[in-house]
Amino acid sequence: QVQFVESGGGLAQPGGSLRLSCATSGSVFRTSTMAWYRQAPGKQRELVVRISYGGSTYYTDSVKGRFTISRDIAKNVVYLQMNSLKPEDTAVYYCNKYPTSNSWGQGTQVTVSS
């Protein structure tokens, strides 16, 4: 079963930054497009950003220019650098493949508030 372990969330002020990390197995990392998703209270989980193994990226409009996805292939880790955070970025953030597998990690809570 595929496993994803997210970390790095926390409380940030509007305009602040956080860096999320996601560790997974090498076999998944080497063969899959990886993505970050988020689920805000009372809302459906949504795709935020994805990166193919070849390095092509897609960002949802609301995070373009503020979030950056990257990866460390040697460590099988995907990162999400989040800058200029807004209160509407508050959510639980998850990583998974794209399209998703049925296996979700616990996610990491990001709260943006003054």
PDB file of N, CA and C in Angstrom:
ATOM      1  N   GLN A   1       0.848  -1.191   0.000  1.00  0.00           N
ATOM      2  CA  GLN A   1       0.000   0.000   0.000  1.00  0.00           C
ATOM      3  C   GLN A   1       0.883   1.239   0.000  1.00  0.00           C
ATOM      4  N   VAL A   2       0.539   2.186  -0.867  1.00  0.00           N
ATOM      5  CA  VAL A   2       1.320   3.414  -0.950  1.00  0.00           C
ATOM      6  C   VAL A   2       1.132   4.218   0.324  1.00  0.00           C
ATOM      7  N   GLN A   3       2.227   4.807   0.805  1.00  0.00           N
ATOM      8  CA  GLN A   3       2.147   5.660   1.979  1.00  0.00           C
ATOM      9  C   GLN A   3       2.703   7.035   1.680  1.00  0.00           C
ATOM     10  N   PHE A   4       2.052   8.026   2.234  1.00  0.00           N
ATOM     11  CA  PHE A   4       2.501   9.410   2.111  1.00  0.00           C
ATOM     12  C   PHE A   4       2.573  10.005   3.511  1.00  0.00           C
ATOM     13  N   VAL A   5       3.662  10.669   3.811  1.00  0.00           N
ATOM     14  CA  VAL A   5       3.851  11.281   5.125  1.00  0.00           C
ATOM     15  C   VAL A   5       4.119  12.763   4.935  1.00  0.00           C
ATOM     16  N   GLU A   6       3.142  13.564   5.342  1.00  0.00           N
ATOM     17  CA  GLU A   6       3.236  15.018   5.184  1.00  0.00           C
ATOM     18  C   GLU A   6       3.718  15.657   6.488  1.00  0.00           C
ATOM     19  N   SER A   7       4.451  16.747   6.353  1.00  0.00           N
ATOM     20  CA  SER A   7       4.905  17.485   7.528  1.00  0.00           C
ATOM     21  C   SER A   7       5.164  18.933   7.147  1.00  0.00           C
ATOM     22  N   GLY A   8       5.345  19.768   8.164  1.00  0.00           N
ATOM     23  CA  GLY A   8       5.748  21.139   7.928  1.00  0.00           C
ATOM     24  C   GLY A   8       4.662  22.179   8.106  1.00  0.00           C
ATOM     25  N   GLY A   9       3.449  21.750   8.379  1.00  0.00           N
ATOM     26  CA  GLY A   9       2.381  22.715   8.564  1.00  0.00           C
ATOM     27  C   GLY A   9       2.517  23.466   9.875  1.00  0.00           C
ATOM     28  N   GLY A  10       1.618  24.398  10.083  1.00  0.00           N
ATOM     29  CA  GLY A  10       1.639  25.172  11.311  1.00  0.00           C
ATOM     30  C   GLY A  10       0.827  26.430  11.172  1.00  0.00           C
ATOM     31  N   LEU A  11       1.085  27.357  12.066  1.00  0.00           N
ATOM     32  CA  LEU A  11       0.392  28.640  12.067  1.00  0.00           C
ATOM     33  C   LEU A  11       1.286  29.694  11.433  1.00  0.00           C
ATOM     34  N   ALA A  12       0.736  30.430  10.503  1.00  0.00           N
ATOM     35  CA  ALA A  12       1.472  31.509   9.859  1.00  0.00           C
ATOM     36  C   ALA A  12       0.588  32.744   9.802  1.00  0.00           C
ATOM     37  N   GLN A  13       1.212  33.886   9.826  1.00  0.00           N
ATOM     38  CA  GLN A  13       0.480  35.135   9.669  1.00  0.00           C
ATOM     39  C   GLN A  13       0.229  35.409   8.190  1.00  0.00           C
ATOM     40  N   PRO A  14      -0.792  36.159   7.873  1.00  0.00           N
ATOM     41  CA  PRO A  14      -0.975  36.560   6.476  1.00  0.00           C
ATOM     42  C   PRO A  14       0.285  37.214   5.935  1.00  0.00           C
ATOM     43  N   GLY A  15       0.669  36.791   4.739  1.00  0.00           N
ATOM     44  CA  GLY A  15       1.903  37.269   4.157  1.00  0.00           C
ATOM     45  C   GLY A  15       3.120  36.434   4.501  1.00  0.00           C
ATOM     46  N   GLY A  16       2.952  35.493   5.401  1.00  0.00           N
ATOM     47  CA  GLY A  16       4.065  34.658   5.830  1.00  0.00           C
ATOM     48  C   GLY A  16       4.299  33.480   4.914  1.00  0.00           C
ATOM     49  N   SER A  17       5.206  32.610   5.342  1.00  0.00           N
ATOM     50  CA  SER A  17       5.621  31.474   4.530  1.00  0.00           C
ATOM     51  C   SER A  17       5.665  30.201   5.359  1.00  0.00           C
ATOM     52  N   LEU A  18       5.448  29.105   4.688  1.00  0.00           N
ATOM     53  CA  LEU A  18       5.629  27.773   5.258  1.00  0.00           C
ATOM     54  C   LEU A  18       6.164  26.865   4.153  1.00  0.00           C
ATOM     55  N   ARG A  19       6.876  25.820   4.569  1.00  0.00           N
ATOM     56  CA  ARG A  19       7.376  24.828   3.615  1.00  0.00           C
ATOM     57  C   ARG A  19       6.898  23.452   4.059  1.00  0.00           C
ATOM     58  N   LEU A  20       6.129  22.827   3.210  1.00  0.00           N
ATOM     59  CA  LEU A  20       5.627  21.488   3.495  1.00  0.00           C
ATOM     60  C   LEU A  20       6.515  20.446   2.838  1.00  0.00           C
ATOM     61  N   SER A  21       6.579  19.279   3.457  1.00  0.00           N
ATOM     62  CA  SER A  21       7.332  18.157   2.905  1.00  0.00           C
ATOM     63  C   SER A  21       6.447  16.932   2.833  1.00  0.00           C
ATOM     64  N   CYS A  22       6.712  16.092   1.855  1.00  0.00           N
ATOM     65  CA  CYS A  22       5.975  14.842   1.702  1.00  0.00           C
ATOM     66  C   CYS A  22       6.951  13.747   1.314  1.00  0.00           C
ATOM     67  N   ALA A  23       7.008  12.730   2.146  1.00  0.00           N
ATOM     68  CA  ALA A  23       7.862  11.584   1.864  1.00  0.00           C
ATOM     69  C   ALA A  23       7.012  10.422   1.396  1.00  0.00           C
ATOM     70  N   THR A  24       7.513   9.717   0.408  1.00  0.00           N
ATOM     71  CA  THR A  24       6.820   8.528  -0.058  1.00  0.00           C
ATOM     72  C   THR A  24       7.852   7.532  -0.547  1.00  0.00           C
ATOM     73  N   SER A  25       7.384   6.403  -1.028  1.00  0.00           N
ATOM     74  CA  SER A  25       8.323   5.372  -1.452  1.00  0.00           C
ATOM     75  C   SER A  25       8.963   5.742  -2.784  1.00  0.00           C
ATOM     76  N   GLY A  26      10.148   5.220  -3.005  1.00  0.00           N
ATOM     77  CA  GLY A  26      10.855   5.526  -4.226  1.00  0.00           C
ATOM     78  C   GLY A  26      10.139   5.044  -5.463  1.00  0.00           C
ATOM     79  N   SER A  27       9.490   3.895  -5.359  1.00  0.00           N
ATOM     80  CA  SER A  27       8.812   3.347  -6.537  1.00  0.00           C
ATOM     81  C   SER A  27       7.674   4.255  -6.990  1.00  0.00           C
ATOM     82  N   VAL A  28       6.962   4.831  -6.021  1.00  0.00           N
ATOM     83  CA  VAL A  28       5.879   5.765  -6.371  1.00  0.00           C
ATOM     84  C   VAL A  28       6.473   7.039  -6.942  1.00  0.00           C
ATOM     85  N   PHE A  29       7.489   7.524  -6.306  1.00  0.00           N
ATOM     86  CA  PHE A  29       8.089   8.792  -6.696  1.00  0.00           C
ATOM     87  C   PHE A  29       8.640   8.738  -8.108  1.00  0.00           C
ATOM     88  N   ARG A  30       9.230   7.609  -8.466  1.00  0.00           N
ATOM     89  CA  ARG A  30       9.883   7.506  -9.767  1.00  0.00           C
ATOM     90  C   ARG A  30       8.908   7.276 -10.917  1.00  0.00           C
ATOM     91  N   THR A  31       7.702   6.876 -10.610  1.00  0.00           N
ATOM     92  CA  THR A  31       6.789   6.504 -11.688  1.00  0.00           C
ATOM     93  C   THR A  31       5.521   7.350 -11.742  1.00  0.00           C
ATOM     94  N   SER A  32       5.392   8.310 -10.848  1.00  0.00           N
ATOM     95  CA  SER A  32       4.120   9.016 -10.745  1.00  0.00           C
ATOM     96  C   SER A  32       4.281  10.523 -10.822  1.00  0.00           C
ATOM     97  N   THR A  33       3.222  11.147 -11.299  1.00  0.00           N
ATOM     98  CA  THR A  33       3.071  12.579 -11.081  1.00  0.00           C
ATOM     99  C   THR A  33       2.660  12.753  -9.622  1.00  0.00           C
ATOM    100  N   MET A  34       3.362  13.612  -8.909  1.00  0.00           N
ATOM    101  CA  MET A  34       3.062  13.871  -7.506  1.00  0.00           C
ATOM    102  C   MET A  34       2.320  15.192  -7.379  1.00  0.00           C
ATOM    103  N   ALA A  35       1.478  15.279  -6.375  1.00  0.00           N
ATOM    104  CA  ALA A  35       0.642  16.466  -6.234  1.00  0.00           C
ATOM    105  C   ALA A  35       0.382  16.794  -4.778  1.00  0.00           C
ATOM    106  N   TRP A  36       0.071  18.049  -4.546  1.00  0.00           N
ATOM    107  CA  TRP A  36      -0.428  18.509  -3.256  1.00  0.00           C
ATOM    108  C   TRP A  36      -1.902  18.859  -3.418  1.00  0.00           C
ATOM    109  N   TYR A  37      -2.680  18.445  -2.422  1.00  0.00           N
ATOM    110  CA  TYR A  37      -4.097  18.726  -2.364  1.00  0.00           C
ATOM    111  C   TYR A  37      -4.364  19.430  -1.033  1.00  0.00           C
ATOM    112  N   ARG A  38      -5.507  20.071  -0.926  1.00  0.00           N
ATOM    113  CA  ARG A  38      -5.881  20.658   0.360  1.00  0.00           C
ATOM    114  C   ARG A  38      -7.386  20.559   0.551  1.00  0.00           C
ATOM    115  N   GLN A  39      -7.767  20.516   1.815  1.00  0.00           N
ATOM    116  CA  GLN A  39      -9.174  20.468   2.164  1.00  0.00           C
ATOM    117  C   GLN A  39      -9.430  21.462   3.277  1.00  0.00           C
ATOM    118  N   ALA A  40     -10.195  22.488   2.950  1.00  0.00           N
ATOM    119  CA  ALA A  40     -10.566  23.499   3.928  1.00  0.00           C
ATOM    120  C   ALA A  40     -11.828  23.037   4.658  1.00  0.00           C
ATOM    121  N   PRO A  41     -12.065  23.562   5.842  1.00  0.00           N
ATOM    122  CA  PRO A  41     -13.263  23.164   6.597  1.00  0.00           C
ATOM    123  C   PRO A  41     -14.532  23.364   5.775  1.00  0.00           C
ATOM    124  N   GLY A  42     -15.346  22.336   5.710  1.00  0.00           N
ATOM    125  CA  GLY A  42     -16.622  22.424   5.009  1.00  0.00           C
ATOM    126  C   GLY A  42     -16.523  22.379   3.498  1.00  0.00           C
ATOM    127  N   LYS A  43     -15.333  22.135   2.967  1.00  0.00           N
ATOM    128  CA  LYS A  43     -15.158  22.121   1.511  1.00  0.00           C
ATOM    129  C   LYS A  43     -14.589  20.789   1.053  1.00  0.00           C
ATOM    130  N   GLN A  44     -14.714  20.529  -0.230  1.00  0.00           N
ATOM    131  CA  GLN A  44     -14.142  19.320  -0.795  1.00  0.00           C
ATOM    132  C   GLN A  44     -12.637  19.477  -0.960  1.00  0.00           C
ATOM    133  N   ARG A  45     -11.959  18.347  -0.949  1.00  0.00           N
ATOM    134  CA  ARG A  45     -10.523  18.370  -1.196  1.00  0.00           C
ATOM    135  C   ARG A  45     -10.275  18.813  -2.636  1.00  0.00           C
ATOM    136  N   GLU A  46      -9.259  19.651  -2.821  1.00  0.00           N
ATOM    137  CA  GLU A  46      -8.988  20.182  -4.143  1.00  0.00           C
ATOM    138  C   GLU A  46      -7.503  20.027  -4.478  1.00  0.00           C
ATOM    139  N   LEU A  47      -7.226  19.919  -5.766  1.00  0.00           N
ATOM    140  CA  LEU A  47      -5.852  19.879  -6.244  1.00  0.00           C
ATOM    141  C   LEU A  47      -5.248  21.274  -6.159  1.00  0.00           C
ATOM    142  N   VAL A  48      -4.057  21.381  -5.607  1.00  0.00           N
ATOM    143  CA  VAL A  48      -3.364  22.666  -5.504  1.00  0.00           C
ATOM    144  C   VAL A  48      -2.284  22.773  -6.577  1.00  0.00           C
ATOM    145  N   VAL A  49      -1.461  21.744  -6.674  1.00  0.00           N
ATOM    146  CA  VAL A  49      -0.331  21.779  -7.595  1.00  0.00           C
ATOM    147  C   VAL A  49       0.126  20.357  -7.864  1.00  0.00           C
ATOM    148  N   ARG A  50       0.685  20.126  -9.045  1.00  0.00           N
ATOM    149  CA  ARG A  50       1.246  18.821  -9.331  1.00  0.00           C
ATOM    150  C   ARG A  50       2.549  18.976 -10.118  1.00  0.00           C
ATOM    151  N   ILE A  51       3.376  17.937 -10.054  1.00  0.00           N
ATOM    152  CA  ILE A  51       4.633  17.917 -10.786  1.00  0.00           C
ATOM    153  C   ILE A  51       4.844  16.529 -11.346  1.00  0.00           C
ATOM    154  N   SER A  52       5.100  16.463 -12.641  1.00  0.00           N
ATOM    155  CA  SER A  52       5.345  15.179 -13.276  1.00  0.00           C
ATOM    156  C   SER A  52       6.776  14.748 -13.004  1.00  0.00           C
ATOM    157  N   TYR A  53       7.066  13.479 -13.275  1.00  0.00           N
ATOM    158  CA  TYR A  53       8.441  13.042 -13.063  1.00  0.00           C
ATOM    159  C   TYR A  53       9.385  13.790 -13.996  1.00  0.00           C
ATOM    160  N   GLY A  54       8.886  14.219 -15.141  1.00  0.00           N
ATOM    161  CA  GLY A  54       9.704  14.996 -16.048  1.00  0.00           C
ATOM    162  C   GLY A  54       9.868  16.445 -15.638  1.00  0.00           C
ATOM    163  N   GLY A  55       9.127  16.860 -14.603  1.00  0.00           N
ATOM    164  CA  GLY A  55       9.301  18.210 -14.081  1.00  0.00           C
ATOM    165  C   GLY A  55       8.249  19.210 -14.511  1.00  0.00           C
ATOM    166  N   SER A  56       7.311  18.797 -15.327  1.00  0.00           N
ATOM    167  CA  SER A  56       6.240  19.720 -15.715  1.00  0.00           C
ATOM    168  C   SER A  56       5.335  19.980 -14.522  1.00  0.00           C
ATOM    169  N   THR A  57       4.909  21.229 -14.398  1.00  0.00           N
ATOM    170  CA  THR A  57       4.094  21.603 -13.246  1.00  0.00           C
ATOM    171  C   THR A  57       2.761  22.208 -13.670  1.00  0.00           C
ATOM    172  N   TYR A  58       1.822  22.102 -12.759  1.00  0.00           N
ATOM    173  CA  TYR A  58       0.512  22.743 -12.906  1.00  0.00           C
ATOM    174  C   TYR A  58       0.157  23.342 -11.555  1.00  0.00           C
ATOM    175  N   TYR A  59      -0.299  24.591 -11.558  1.00  0.00           N
ATOM    176  CA  TYR A  59      -0.742  25.269 -10.341  1.00  0.00           C
ATOM    177  C   TYR A  59      -2.178  25.733 -10.517  1.00  0.00           C
ATOM    178  N   THR A  60      -2.981  25.530  -9.516  1.00  0.00           N
ATOM    179  CA  THR A  60      -4.309  26.097  -9.564  1.00  0.00           C
ATOM    180  C   THR A  60      -4.191  27.616  -9.488  1.00  0.00           C
ATOM    181  N   ASP A  61      -5.130  28.313 -10.097  1.00  0.00           N
ATOM    182  CA  ASP A  61      -4.997  29.758 -10.252  1.00  0.00           C
ATOM    183  C   ASP A  61      -4.789  30.493  -8.930  1.00  0.00           C
ATOM    184  N   SER A  62      -5.427  30.035  -7.882  1.00  0.00           N
ATOM    185  CA  SER A  62      -5.390  30.774  -6.620  1.00  0.00           C
ATOM    186  C   SER A  62      -4.011  30.778  -5.957  1.00  0.00           C
ATOM    187  N   VAL A  63      -3.105  29.908  -6.395  1.00  0.00           N
ATOM    188  CA  VAL A  63      -1.787  29.850  -5.754  1.00  0.00           C
ATOM    189  C   VAL A  63      -0.656  30.223  -6.705  1.00  0.00           C
ATOM    190  N   LYS A  64      -0.974  30.489  -7.949  1.00  0.00           N
ATOM    191  CA  LYS A  64       0.071  30.833  -8.913  1.00  0.00           C
ATOM    192  C   LYS A  64       0.847  32.058  -8.451  1.00  0.00           C
ATOM    193  N   GLY A  65       2.156  31.970  -8.552  1.00  0.00           N
ATOM    194  CA  GLY A  65       3.017  33.068  -8.145  1.00  0.00           C
ATOM    195  C   GLY A  65       3.304  33.100  -6.658  1.00  0.00           C
ATOM    196  N   ARG A  66       2.638  32.268  -5.873  1.00  0.00           N
ATOM    197  CA  ARG A  66       2.866  32.252  -4.426  1.00  0.00           C
ATOM    198  C   ARG A  66       3.415  30.904  -3.944  1.00  0.00           C
ATOM    199  N   PHE A  67       2.976  29.836  -4.542  1.00  0.00           N
ATOM    200  CA  PHE A  67       3.400  28.492  -4.141  1.00  0.00           C
ATOM    201  C   PHE A  67       4.357  27.930  -5.188  1.00  0.00           C
ATOM    202  N   THR A  68       5.290  27.112  -4.718  1.00  0.00           N
ATOM    203  CA  THR A  68       6.228  26.443  -5.615  1.00  0.00           C
ATOM    204  C   THR A  68       6.405  24.996  -5.187  1.00  0.00           C
ATOM    205  N   ILE A  69       6.206  24.083  -6.116  1.00  0.00           N
ATOM    206  CA  ILE A  69       6.426  22.670  -5.839  1.00  0.00           C
ATOM    207  C   ILE A  69       7.814  22.290  -6.324  1.00  0.00           C
ATOM    208  N   SER A  70       8.475  21.449  -5.555  1.00  0.00           N
ATOM    209  CA  SER A  70       9.798  20.967  -5.946  1.00  0.00           C
ATOM    210  C   SER A  70       9.982  19.571  -5.374  1.00  0.00           C
ATOM    211  N   ARG A  71      11.088  18.927  -5.739  1.00  0.00           N
ATOM    212  CA  ARG A  71      11.298  17.582  -5.221  1.00  0.00           C
ATOM    213  C   ARG A  71      12.777  17.281  -5.113  1.00  0.00           C
ATOM    214  N   ASP A  72      13.075  16.364  -4.225  1.00  0.00           N
ATOM    215  CA  ASP A  72      14.429  15.840  -4.068  1.00  0.00           C
ATOM    216  C   ASP A  72      14.341  14.372  -4.472  1.00  0.00           C
ATOM    217  N   ILE A  73      14.771  14.079  -5.692  1.00  0.00           N
ATOM    218  CA  ILE A  73      14.624  12.727  -6.219  1.00  0.00           C
ATOM    219  C   ILE A  73      15.420  11.734  -5.393  1.00  0.00           C
ATOM    220  N   ALA A  74      16.576  12.120  -4.919  1.00  0.00           N
ATOM    221  CA  ALA A  74      17.415  11.202  -4.142  1.00  0.00           C
ATOM    222  C   ALA A  74      16.755  10.816  -2.823  1.00  0.00           C
ATOM    223  N   LYS A  75      15.957  11.730  -2.284  1.00  0.00           N
ATOM    224  CA  LYS A  75      15.333  11.482  -0.978  1.00  0.00           C
ATOM    225  C   LYS A  75      13.872  11.054  -1.102  1.00  0.00           C
ATOM    226  N   ASN A  76      13.336  11.029  -2.310  1.00  0.00           N
ATOM    227  CA  ASN A  76      11.915  10.694  -2.514  1.00  0.00           C
ATOM    228  C   ASN A  76      11.005  11.635  -1.730  1.00  0.00           C
ATOM    229  N   VAL A  77      11.305  12.914  -1.778  1.00  0.00           N
ATOM    230  CA  VAL A  77      10.544  13.912  -1.034  1.00  0.00           C
ATOM    231  C   VAL A  77      10.051  14.988  -1.997  1.00  0.00           C
ATOM    232  N   VAL A  78       8.807  15.379  -1.809  1.00  0.00           N
ATOM    233  CA  VAL A  78       8.219  16.488  -2.559  1.00  0.00           C
ATOM    234  C   VAL A  78       7.971  17.630  -1.585  1.00  0.00           C
ATOM    235  N   TYR A  79       8.272  18.827  -2.004  1.00  0.00           N
ATOM    236  CA  TYR A  79       8.115  20.008  -1.157  1.00  0.00           C
ATOM    237  C   TYR A  79       7.055  20.942  -1.734  1.00  0.00           C
ATOM    238  N   LEU A  80       6.469  21.722  -0.852  1.00  0.00           N
ATOM    239  CA  LEU A  80       5.591  22.806  -1.269  1.00  0.00           C
ATOM    240  C   LEU A  80       5.998  24.047  -0.501  1.00  0.00           C
ATOM    241  N   GLN A  81       6.623  24.969  -1.191  1.00  0.00           N
ATOM    242  CA  GLN A  81       6.984  26.258  -0.599  1.00  0.00           C
ATOM    243  C   GLN A  81       5.807  27.203  -0.787  1.00  0.00           C
ATOM    244  N   MET A  82       5.299  27.690   0.320  1.00  0.00           N
ATOM    245  CA  MET A  82       4.116  28.560   0.281  1.00  0.00           C
ATOM    246  C   MET A  82       4.508  29.933   0.806  1.00  0.00           C
ATOM    247  N   ASN A  83       4.440  30.923  -0.052  1.00  0.00           N
ATOM    248  CA  ASN A  83       4.755  32.302   0.310  1.00  0.00           C
ATOM    249  C   ASN A  83       3.513  33.165   0.188  1.00  0.00           C
ATOM    250  N   SER A  84       3.583  34.334   0.748  1.00  0.00           N
ATOM    251  CA  SER A  84       2.466  35.295   0.682  1.00  0.00           C
ATOM    252  C   SER A  84       1.150  34.626   1.067  1.00  0.00           C
ATOM    253  N   LEU A  85       1.185  33.906   2.160  1.00  0.00           N
ATOM    254  CA  LEU A  85       0.017  33.137   2.579  1.00  0.00           C
ATOM    255  C   LEU A  85      -1.166  34.040   2.886  1.00  0.00           C
ATOM    256  N   LYS A  86      -2.342  33.520   2.596  1.00  0.00           N
ATOM    257  CA  LYS A  86      -3.591  34.225   2.824  1.00  0.00           C
ATOM    258  C   LYS A  86      -4.473  33.382   3.754  1.00  0.00           C
ATOM    259  N   PRO A  87      -5.388  34.018   4.451  1.00  0.00           N
ATOM    260  CA  PRO A  87      -6.297  33.243   5.312  1.00  0.00           C
ATOM    261  C   PRO A  87      -7.031  32.139   4.557  1.00  0.00           C
ATOM    262  N   GLU A  88      -7.340  32.369   3.290  1.00  0.00           N
ATOM    263  CA  GLU A  88      -8.047  31.348   2.511  1.00  0.00           C
ATOM    264  C   GLU A  88      -7.177  30.152   2.149  1.00  0.00           C
ATOM    265  N   ASP A  89      -5.898  30.207   2.469  1.00  0.00           N
ATOM    266  CA  ASP A  89      -5.032  29.037   2.296  1.00  0.00           C
ATOM    267  C   ASP A  89      -5.153  28.063   3.473  1.00  0.00           C
ATOM    268  N   THR A  90      -5.863  28.460   4.504  1.00  0.00           N
ATOM    269  CA  THR A  90      -6.041  27.595   5.661  1.00  0.00           C
ATOM    270  C   THR A  90      -6.751  26.306   5.249  1.00  0.00           C
ATOM    271  N   ALA A  91      -6.113  25.190   5.552  1.00  0.00           N
ATOM    272  CA  ALA A  91      -6.640  23.882   5.146  1.00  0.00           C
ATOM    273  C   ALA A  91      -5.715  22.796   5.679  1.00  0.00           C
ATOM    274  N   VAL A  92      -6.167  21.569   5.557  1.00  0.00           N
ATOM    275  CA  VAL A  92      -5.274  20.437   5.744  1.00  0.00           C
ATOM    276  C   VAL A  92      -4.702  20.107   4.374  1.00  0.00           C
ATOM    277  N   TYR A  93      -3.389  20.022   4.304  1.00  0.00           N
ATOM    278  CA  TYR A  93      -2.698  19.768   3.044  1.00  0.00           C
ATOM    279  C   TYR A  93      -2.234  18.313   2.995  1.00  0.00           C
ATOM    280  N   TYR A  94      -2.496  17.693   1.862  1.00  0.00           N
ATOM    281  CA  TYR A  94      -2.140  16.293   1.639  1.00  0.00           C
ATOM    282  C   TYR A  94      -1.301  16.175   0.370  1.00  0.00           C
ATOM    283  N   CYS A  95      -0.437  15.183   0.347  1.00  0.00           N
ATOM    284  CA  CYS A  95       0.183  14.838  -0.928  1.00  0.00           C
ATOM    285  C   CYS A  95      -0.319  13.470  -1.360  1.00  0.00           C
ATOM    286  N   ASN A  96      -0.264  13.241  -2.639  1.00  0.00           N
ATOM    287  CA  ASN A  96      -0.714  11.975  -3.217  1.00  0.00           C
ATOM    288  C   ASN A  96      -0.229  11.961  -4.643  1.00  0.00           C
ATOM    289  N   LYS A  97      -0.501  10.877  -5.328  1.00  0.00           N
ATOM    290  CA  LYS A  97      -0.221  10.840  -6.751  1.00  0.00           C
ATOM    291  C   LYS A  97      -1.296  11.650  -7.461  1.00  0.00           C
ATOM    292  N   TYR A  98      -1.049  11.879  -8.766  1.00  0.00           N
ATOM    293  CA  TYR A  98      -2.067  12.460  -9.629  1.00  0.00           C
ATOM    294  C   TYR A  98      -2.146  11.595 -10.863  1.00  0.00           C
ATOM    295  N   PRO A  99      -3.291  11.013 -11.157  1.00  0.00           N
ATOM    296  CA  PRO A  99      -4.505  10.921 -10.345  1.00  0.00           C
ATOM    297  C   PRO A  99      -4.219  10.246  -9.002  1.00  0.00           C
ATOM    298  N   THR A 100      -5.108  10.457  -8.066  1.00  0.00           N
ATOM    299  CA  THR A 100      -4.850  10.006  -6.699  1.00  0.00           C
ATOM    300  C   THR A 100      -4.921   8.496  -6.553  1.00  0.00           C
ATOM    301  N   SER A 101      -4.162   8.010  -5.565  1.00  0.00           N
ATOM    302  CA  SER A 101      -4.348   6.645  -5.101  1.00  0.00           C
ATOM    303  C   SER A 101      -5.422   6.676  -4.017  1.00  0.00           C
ATOM    304  N   ASN A 102      -5.834   5.519  -3.555  1.00  0.00           N
ATOM    305  CA  ASN A 102      -6.838   5.454  -2.491  1.00  0.00           C
ATOM    306  C   ASN A 102      -6.208   5.603  -1.116  1.00  0.00           C
ATOM    307  N   SER A 103      -4.901   5.722  -1.064  1.00  0.00           N
ATOM    308  CA  SER A 103      -4.207   5.780   0.204  1.00  0.00           C
ATOM    309  C   SER A 103      -3.821   7.210   0.502  1.00  0.00           C
ATOM    310  N   TRP A 104      -4.398   7.774   1.544  1.00  0.00           N
ATOM    311  CA  TRP A 104      -4.109   9.148   1.941  1.00  0.00           C
ATOM    312  C   TRP A 104      -3.372   9.156   3.277  1.00  0.00           C
ATOM    313  N   GLY A 105      -2.444  10.074   3.405  1.00  0.00           N
ATOM    314  CA  GLY A 105      -1.767  10.268   4.673  1.00  0.00           C
ATOM    315  C   GLY A 105      -2.647  11.071   5.626  1.00  0.00           C
ATOM    316  N   GLN A 106      -2.069  11.421   6.765  1.00  0.00           N
ATOM    317  CA  GLN A 106      -2.825  12.205   7.762  1.00  0.00           C
ATOM    318  C   GLN A 106      -2.927  13.668   7.379  1.00  0.00           C
ATOM    319  N   GLY A 107      -2.083  14.102   6.477  1.00  0.00           N
ATOM    320  CA  GLY A 107      -2.090  15.506   6.106  1.00  0.00           C
ATOM    321  C   GLY A 107      -1.375  16.353   7.139  1.00  0.00           C
ATOM    322  N   THR A 108      -1.218  17.620   6.803  1.00  0.00           N
ATOM    323  CA  THR A 108      -0.601  18.569   7.727  1.00  0.00           C
ATOM    324  C   THR A 108      -1.431  19.852   7.716  1.00  0.00           C
ATOM    325  N   GLN A 109      -1.757  20.326   8.905  1.00  0.00           N
ATOM    326  CA  GLN A 109      -2.645  21.479   9.040  1.00  0.00           C
ATOM    327  C   GLN A 109      -1.872  22.766   8.790  1.00  0.00           C
ATOM    328  N   VAL A 110      -2.425  23.601   7.941  1.00  0.00           N
ATOM    329  CA  VAL A 110      -1.895  24.942   7.710  1.00  0.00           C
ATOM    330  C   VAL A 110      -2.974  25.932   8.118  1.00  0.00           C
ATOM    331  N   THR A 111      -2.622  26.810   9.031  1.00  0.00           N
ATOM    332  CA  THR A 111      -3.551  27.835   9.497  1.00  0.00           C
ATOM    333  C   THR A 111      -2.912  29.197   9.276  1.00  0.00           C
ATOM    334  N   VAL A 112      -3.621  30.043   8.544  1.00  0.00           N
ATOM    335  CA  VAL A 112      -3.122  31.394   8.264  1.00  0.00           C
ATOM    336  C   VAL A 112      -4.038  32.380   8.967  1.00  0.00           C
ATOM    337  N   SER A 113      -3.504  33.019   9.963  1.00  0.00           N
ATOM    338  CA  SER A 113      -4.322  33.909  10.781  1.00  0.00           C
ATOM    339  C   SER A 113      -3.427  34.893  11.505  1.00  0.00           C
ATOM    340  N   SER A 114      -3.964  36.095  11.715  1.00  0.00           N
ATOM    341  CA  SER A 114      -3.229  37.084  12.499  1.00  0.00           C
ATOM    342  C   SER A 114      -3.616  36.991  13.967  1.00  0.00           C
TER     343      SER A 114
END
